[in-house]
Amino acid sequence: MYSTMLPMLAQAKKDGKGVPAFNIHALEVVPMMARTAAEKKCPVILQVSVSTAKYIGFRLLSLMVKDVAGELDIPVALHLDHASKLEDIEGALAGGFSSVMYDGSRLPLDENIANTQKAVKLARDAGASIEAELGIVGRGKIIESYPYTDPDDAVQFVKETGVDALAVGIGTHHGQYKAKTNINLDVLRAIHEKVDTPLVLHGGTGVREEDVRTCIRLGMLKLNFGTELNVSWVRRAKEVFGECEPDESLRELMIRCNDAMADTIRKKIDLVRF
Ligand code: 13P
C-alpha cells in the first residue's frame, strides 16, 4: 500500500531494524524495486532526486508508484530526496509524493531551521512525511573536512522543526562505490544519545556492512542506497547491450539489467533487516 515514511519508521524503531530507501533514476526500475521489496516482505522508500523527478514528472511518477504499491502487502513511500528549494517540495506534494526532504544543510543553522519549518508546514498540510539535513554529507570528490553534525545543534534542530527524520553528517559521501567510507561512530553515538527522532544514513553505498548495522543500532532507521544499485544495472547493461543484436527485444534486455539491480536490492534488504 502507498504510505508515508511514518508507519515504517515507527515499526522499524520497535523492531530494531532499518528501512531501506532506494534511489530511482528511471521509470523502468520502479515496479521491480517495489516488487522485490514485497517479495522480501520489507517496507520500502523509493526516492528520487529533484532532477529525476523533473525528468519523469512528479505526477507520472507518483501515479506509477501508487499503482504498483496498491498491489502489494508492504508499505511503499515515494520520497523527494535533497530538495533545496521549497518550490520543488510544493511540486512533489502537489504531484502526489507521500514524503519529501528539505536540504538546507549548506545554510547557517538559523536559516536551515527557518526554511525547514516552512517545508514541514507544506508536508503536514499535504499529509506527507518530511526529512531534513543538518551537517554535511559529501558529494563527488572526497573531502575529509566536511563538518560533522553537532549533537547540540541536532537537539535544537529537531525541537524547533519537528521533522520526522534527520539526515546527519558523520563522514559519509554520496556516490562512493570504489572505496569504503570512514564514518565517525562517536559523533553518531553522541547525536543518538540526545535525539530521539529517527536518523538517516546518506551515502549508504560506501558504508561497510558492519558499520551499517552499527548505524541502525545507533538510531539510523532510514538507510539510503543509490549508486550501488545504479552500478549493478549499468554494469549488466554494458554486457547485455554490448553483446546483443539490435533487433533483440528491449524488454528482454532491460529485464536482465533489472535482475542485476534486484539482486543488489535483496542484499541491501538483508543487511538492514538483520
Ligand atoms: P549513495 O548513492 O552513495 O548510495 O547515496 C544515496 C543517498 O544517500 C541518496 O540521498
GROMACS .gro file of C-alpha atoms and ligand atoms in nm:
model
  284
    1MET     CA    1   0.000   0.000   0.000
    2TYR     CA    2   0.106   0.359  -0.064
    3SER     CA    3   0.229   0.520   0.257
    4THR     CA    4   0.430   0.797   0.417
    5MET     CA    5   0.755   0.706   0.593
    6LEU     CA    6   0.594   0.741   0.937
    7PRO     CA    7   0.448   0.393   1.000
    8MET     CA    8   0.760   0.231   0.856
    9LEU     CA    9   0.994   0.428   1.080
   10ALA     CA   10   0.777   0.368   1.387
   11GLN     CA   11   0.772  -0.008   1.324
   12ALA     CA   12   1.145  -0.013   1.247
   13LYS     CA   13   1.215   0.156   1.579
   14LYS     CA   14   1.013  -0.109   1.766
   15ASP     CA   15   1.181  -0.395   1.576
   16GLY     CA   16   1.535  -0.254   1.590
   17LYS     CA   17   1.558  -0.274   1.211
   18GLY     CA   18   1.621  -0.027   0.931
   19VAL     CA   19   1.404   0.082   0.641
   20PRO     CA   20   1.583   0.083   0.305
   21ALA     CA   21   1.546   0.382   0.072
   22PHE     CA   22   1.640   0.314  -0.289
   23ASN     CA   23   1.713   0.585  -0.545
   24ILE     CA   24   1.524   0.567  -0.873
   25HIS     CA   25   1.697   0.704  -1.182
   26ALA     CA   26   1.447   0.592  -1.444
   27LEU     CA   27   1.086   0.469  -1.452
   28GLU     CA   28   1.188   0.126  -1.580
   29VAL     CA   29   1.314   0.015  -1.239
   30VAL     CA   30   1.012   0.126  -1.031
   31PRO     CA   31   0.789  -0.186  -1.042
   32MET     CA   32   1.091  -0.412  -0.998
   33MET     CA   33   1.208  -0.220  -0.689
   34ALA     CA   34   0.868  -0.229  -0.519
   35ARG     CA   35   0.801  -0.594  -0.608
   36THR     CA   36   1.146  -0.707  -0.493
   37ALA     CA   37   1.086  -0.540  -0.155
   38ALA     CA   38   0.744  -0.708  -0.137
   39GLU     CA   39   0.898  -1.048  -0.213
   40LYS     CA   40   1.124  -0.986   0.091
   41LYS     CA   41   0.824  -0.857   0.294
   42CYS     CA   42   1.014  -0.534   0.357
   43PRO     CA   43   0.866  -0.184   0.370
   44VAL     CA   44   1.042   0.038   0.121
   45ILE     CA   45   1.105   0.404   0.045
   46LEU     CA   46   1.150   0.479  -0.326
   47GLN     CA   47   1.322   0.812  -0.364
   48VAL     CA   48   1.423   1.047  -0.643
   49SER     CA   49   1.643   1.349  -0.680
   50VAL     CA   50   1.477   1.669  -0.797
   51SER     CA   51   1.640   1.620  -1.139
   52THR     CA   52   1.500   1.269  -1.180
   53ALA     CA   53   1.159   1.379  -1.054
   54LYS     CA   54   1.150   1.654  -1.316
   55TYR     CA   55   1.282   1.424  -1.588
   56ILE     CA   56   0.998   1.179  -1.526
   57GLY     CA   57   0.734   1.424  -1.399
   58PHE     CA   58   0.615   1.441  -1.037
   59ARG     CA   59   0.263   1.322  -1.113
   60LEU     CA   60   0.352   1.047  -1.355
   61LEU     CA   61   0.600   0.903  -1.106
   62SER     CA   62   0.357   0.916  -0.816
   63LEU     CA   63   0.080   0.755  -1.025
   64MET     CA   64   0.311   0.469  -1.110
   65VAL     CA   65   0.433   0.418  -0.754
   66LYS     CA   66   0.078   0.438  -0.617
   67ASP     CA   67  -0.042   0.185  -0.868
   68VAL     CA   68   0.230  -0.070  -0.801
   69ALA     CA   69   0.206  -0.007  -0.423
   70GLY     CA   70  -0.167  -0.082  -0.441
   71GLU     CA   71  -0.099  -0.439  -0.550
   72LEU     CA   72   0.147  -0.509  -0.265
   73ASP     CA   73   0.116  -0.601   0.105
   74ILE     CA   74   0.405  -0.379   0.215
   75PRO     CA   75   0.406  -0.002   0.271
   76VAL     CA   76   0.574   0.184  -0.016
   77ALA     CA   77   0.663   0.555   0.013
   78LEU     CA   78   0.760   0.792  -0.265
   79HIS     CA   79   1.011   1.043  -0.131
   80LEU     CA   80   1.175   1.352  -0.283
   81ASP     CA   81   1.547   1.341  -0.198
   82HIS     CA   82   1.757   1.654  -0.124
   83ALA     CA   83   1.525   1.936  -0.233
   84SER     CA   84   1.694   2.266  -0.158
   85LYS     CA   85   1.407   2.477  -0.298
   86LEU     CA   86   1.065   2.495  -0.136
   87GLU     CA   87   0.903   2.522  -0.481
   88ASP     CA   88   1.029   2.171  -0.564
   89ILE     CA   89   0.878   2.042  -0.241
   90GLU     CA   90   0.549   2.206  -0.337
   91GLY     CA   91   0.572   2.046  -0.682
   92ALA     CA   92   0.630   1.700  -0.538
   93LEU     CA   93   0.348   1.731  -0.285
   94ALA     CA   94   0.106   1.863  -0.548
   95GLY     CA   95   0.211   1.574  -0.771
   96GLY     CA   96   0.120   1.319  -0.502
   97PHE     CA   97   0.451   1.231  -0.331
   98SER     CA   98   0.399   1.086   0.017
   99SER     CA   99   0.728   1.216   0.157
  100VAL     CA  100   0.984   1.491   0.099
  101MET     CA  101   1.328   1.600   0.214
  102TYR     CA  102   1.426   1.962   0.256
  103ASP     CA  103   1.804   2.002   0.242
  104GLY     CA  104   1.926   2.330   0.388
  105SER     CA  105   2.248   2.176   0.515
  106ARG     CA  106   2.470   2.431   0.338
  107LEU     CA  107   2.289   2.721   0.509
  108PRO     CA  108   2.363   2.872   0.852
  109LEU     CA  109   2.176   2.688   1.129
  110ASP     CA  110   1.908   2.956   1.181
  111GLU     CA  111   1.829   2.977   0.807
  112ASN     CA  112   1.822   2.599   0.776
  113ILE     CA  113   1.577   2.585   1.070
  114ALA     CA  114   1.356   2.864   0.930
  115ASN     CA  115   1.333   2.706   0.584
  116THR     CA  116   1.281   2.358   0.726
  117GLN     CA  117   0.991   2.492   0.935
  118LYS     CA  118   0.826   2.612   0.612
  119ALA     CA  119   0.889   2.276   0.446
  120VAL     CA  120   0.743   2.094   0.749
  121LYS     CA  121   0.425   2.301   0.720
  122LEU     CA  122   0.395   2.220   0.349
  123ALA     CA  123   0.442   1.849   0.418
  124ARG     CA  124   0.198   1.844   0.710
  125ASP     CA  125  -0.069   2.026   0.506
  126ALA     CA  126  -0.033   1.759   0.237
  127GLY     CA  127  -0.033   1.468   0.488
  128ALA     CA  128   0.324   1.377   0.389
  129SER     CA  129   0.629   1.290   0.596
  130ILE     CA  130   0.942   1.504   0.599
  131GLU     CA  131   1.316   1.460   0.638
  132ALA     CA  132   1.574   1.738   0.670
  133GLU     CA  133   1.953   1.755   0.690
  134LEU     CA  134   2.195   1.905   0.938
  135GLY     CA  135   2.572   1.878   0.891
  136ILE     CA  136   2.705   1.784   0.552
  137VAL     CA  137   2.708   1.460   0.358
  138GLY     CA  138   2.985   1.477   0.099
  139ARG     CA  139   2.925   1.458  -0.272
  140GLY     CA  140   3.163   1.396  -0.560
  141LYS     CA  141   3.531   1.435  -0.478
  142ILE     CA  142   3.607   1.314  -0.128
  143ILE     CA  143   3.692   1.599   0.105
  144GLU     CA  144   3.772   1.493   0.458
  145SER     CA  145   3.682   1.825   0.617
  146TYR     CA  146   3.302   1.821   0.570
  147PRO     CA  147   3.161   1.929   0.903
  148TYR     CA  148   3.004   1.661   1.119
  149THR     CA  149   2.667   1.733   1.274
  150ASP     CA  150   2.695   1.898   1.613
  151PRO     CA  151   2.480   1.696   1.859
  152ASP     CA  152   2.356   2.008   2.041
  153ASP     CA  153   2.258   2.170   1.711
  154ALA     CA  154   2.071   1.850   1.629
  155VAL     CA  155   1.873   1.876   1.955
  156GLN     CA  156   1.777   2.235   1.874
  157PHE     CA  157   1.700   2.148   1.510
  158VAL     CA  158   1.455   1.865   1.580
  159LYS     CA  159   1.291   2.059   1.865
  160GLU     CA  160   1.232   2.369   1.654
  161THR     CA  161   1.134   2.198   1.328
  162GLY     CA  162   0.956   1.877   1.433
  163VAL     CA  163   1.090   1.683   1.133
  164ASP     CA  164   1.011   1.311   1.107
  165ALA     CA  165   1.366   1.208   1.016
  166LEU     CA  166   1.703   1.379   1.032
  167ALA     CA  167   1.995   1.323   0.796
  168VAL     CA  168   2.324   1.381   0.975
  169GLY     CA  169   2.683   1.428   0.870
  170ILE     CA  170   2.903   1.153   1.015
  171GLY     CA  171   3.157   1.133   0.733
  172THR     CA  172   2.957   0.958   0.461
  173HIS     CA  173   2.972   1.061   0.095
  174HIS     CA  174   2.724   1.017  -0.185
  175GLY     CA  175   2.839   0.814  -0.481
  176GLN     CA  176   3.132   0.643  -0.311
  177TYR     CA  177   3.147   0.294  -0.464
  178LYS     CA  178   3.519   0.249  -0.528
  179ALA     CA  179   3.633   0.282  -0.165
  180LYS     CA  180   3.485   0.239   0.178
  181THR     CA  181   3.384   0.532   0.397
  182ASN     CA  182   3.542   0.603   0.734
  183ILE     CA  183   3.242   0.707   0.935
  184ASN     CA  184   3.258   0.870   1.274
  185LEU     CA  185   3.053   0.648   1.504
  186ASP     CA  186   3.137   0.861   1.809
  187VAL     CA  187   2.957   1.156   1.653
  188LEU     CA  188   2.659   0.935   1.568
  189ARG     CA  189   2.653   0.792   1.922
  190ALA     CA  190   2.656   1.142   2.070
  191ILE     CA  191   2.366   1.250   1.847
  192HIS     CA  192   2.169   0.932   1.923
  193GLU     CA  193   2.207   0.987   2.297
  194LYS     CA  194   2.041   1.328   2.269
  195VAL     CA  195   1.797   1.295   1.976
  196ASP     CA  196   1.501   1.059   1.962
  197THR     CA  197   1.399   1.144   1.602
  198PRO     CA  198   1.487   0.869   1.350
  199LEU     CA  199   1.821   0.945   1.185
  200VAL     CA  200   1.905   0.890   0.818
  201LEU     CA  201   2.216   0.740   0.663
  202HIS     CA  202   2.303   0.907   0.333
  203GLY     CA  203   2.569   0.769   0.101
  204GLY     CA  204   2.491   0.410   0.203
  205THR     CA  205   2.681   0.264  -0.093
  206GLY     CA  206   3.023   0.333   0.054
  207VAL     CA  207   2.947   0.219   0.408
  208ARG     CA  208   3.089  -0.112   0.532
  209GLU     CA  209   2.825  -0.374   0.615
  210GLU     CA  210   2.924  -0.394   0.983
  211ASP     CA  211   2.903  -0.014   1.004
  212VAL     CA  212   2.554  -0.014   0.851
  213ARG     CA  213   2.440  -0.249   1.129
  214THR     CA  214   2.601  -0.032   1.396
  215CYS     CA  215   2.435   0.276   1.246
  216ILE     CA  216   2.095   0.107   1.280
  217ARG     CA  217   2.167   0.027   1.645
  218LEU     CA  218   2.258   0.394   1.689
  219GLY     CA  219   1.925   0.524   1.562
  220MET     CA  220   1.966   0.538   1.184
  221LEU     CA  221   1.634   0.394   1.074
  222LYS     CA  222   1.629   0.514   0.711
  223LEU     CA  223   1.922   0.391   0.506
  224ASN     CA  224   1.979   0.533   0.159
  225PHE     CA  225   2.132   0.330  -0.123
  226GLY     CA  226   2.163   0.475  -0.470
  227THR     CA  227   2.493   0.442  -0.651
  228GLU     CA  228   2.542   0.071  -0.588
  229LEU     CA  229   2.205  -0.005  -0.745
  230ASN     CA  230   2.283   0.212  -1.044
  231VAL     CA  231   2.624   0.048  -1.082
  232SER     CA  232   2.475  -0.302  -1.080
  233TRP     CA  233   2.221  -0.209  -1.353
  234VAL     CA  234   2.474  -0.030  -1.575
  235ARG     CA  235   2.742  -0.300  -1.536
  236ARG     CA  236   2.494  -0.561  -1.654
  237ALA     CA  237   2.373  -0.326  -1.930
  238LYS     CA  238   2.728  -0.292  -2.064
  239GLU     CA  239   2.746  -0.671  -2.102
  240VAL     CA  240   2.391  -0.722  -2.225
  241PHE     CA  241   2.380  -0.435  -2.474
  242GLY     CA  242   2.742  -0.489  -2.576
  243GLU     CA  243   2.676  -0.841  -2.698
  244CYS     CA  244   2.316  -0.821  -2.827
  245GLU     CA  245   2.178  -0.798  -3.178
  246PRO     CA  246   1.996  -0.469  -3.247
  247ASP     CA  247   1.664  -0.645  -3.311
  248GLU     CA  248   1.655  -0.817  -2.970
  249SER     CA  249   1.359  -0.722  -2.753
  250LEU     CA  250   1.437  -0.412  -2.549
  251ARG     CA  251   1.208  -0.554  -2.280
  252GLU     CA  252   1.410  -0.876  -2.253
  253LEU     CA  253   1.737  -0.683  -2.242
  254MET     CA  254   1.616  -0.449  -1.970
  255ILE     CA  255   1.475  -0.735  -1.762
  256ARG     CA  256   1.829  -0.875  -1.743
  257CYS     CA  257   1.957  -0.538  -1.619
  258ASN     CA  258   1.669  -0.512  -1.372
  259ASP     CA  259   1.751  -0.862  -1.244
  260ALA     CA  260   2.103  -0.745  -1.156
  261MET     CA  261   1.965  -0.448  -0.964
  262ALA     CA  262   1.709  -0.670  -0.788
  263ASP     CA  263   1.993  -0.889  -0.658
  264THR     CA  264   2.158  -0.581  -0.505
  265ILE     CA  265   1.826  -0.475  -0.354
  266ARG     CA  266   1.780  -0.817  -0.189
  267LYS     CA  267   2.129  -0.790  -0.037
  268LYS     CA  268   2.061  -0.441   0.098
  269ILE     CA  269   1.732  -0.555   0.247
  270ASP     CA  270   1.905  -0.848   0.420
  271LEU     CA  271   2.162  -0.601   0.551
  272VAL     CA  272   1.915  -0.358   0.710
  273ARG     CA  273   1.663  -0.619   0.835
  274PHE     CA  274   1.919  -0.832   1.026
  27513P     P1  275   2.470   0.655  -0.246
  27513P     O1  276   2.438   0.684  -0.391
  27513P     O2  277   2.610   0.689  -0.213
  27513P     O3  278   2.432   0.516  -0.208
  27513P     O4  279   2.381   0.755  -0.159
  27513P     C1  280   2.243   0.757  -0.175
  27513P     C2  281   2.183   0.870  -0.099
  27513P     O5  282   2.220   0.897   0.013
  27513P     C3  283   2.076   0.947  -0.163
  27513P     O6  284   2.046   1.063  -0.092
   0.00000   0.00000   0.00000
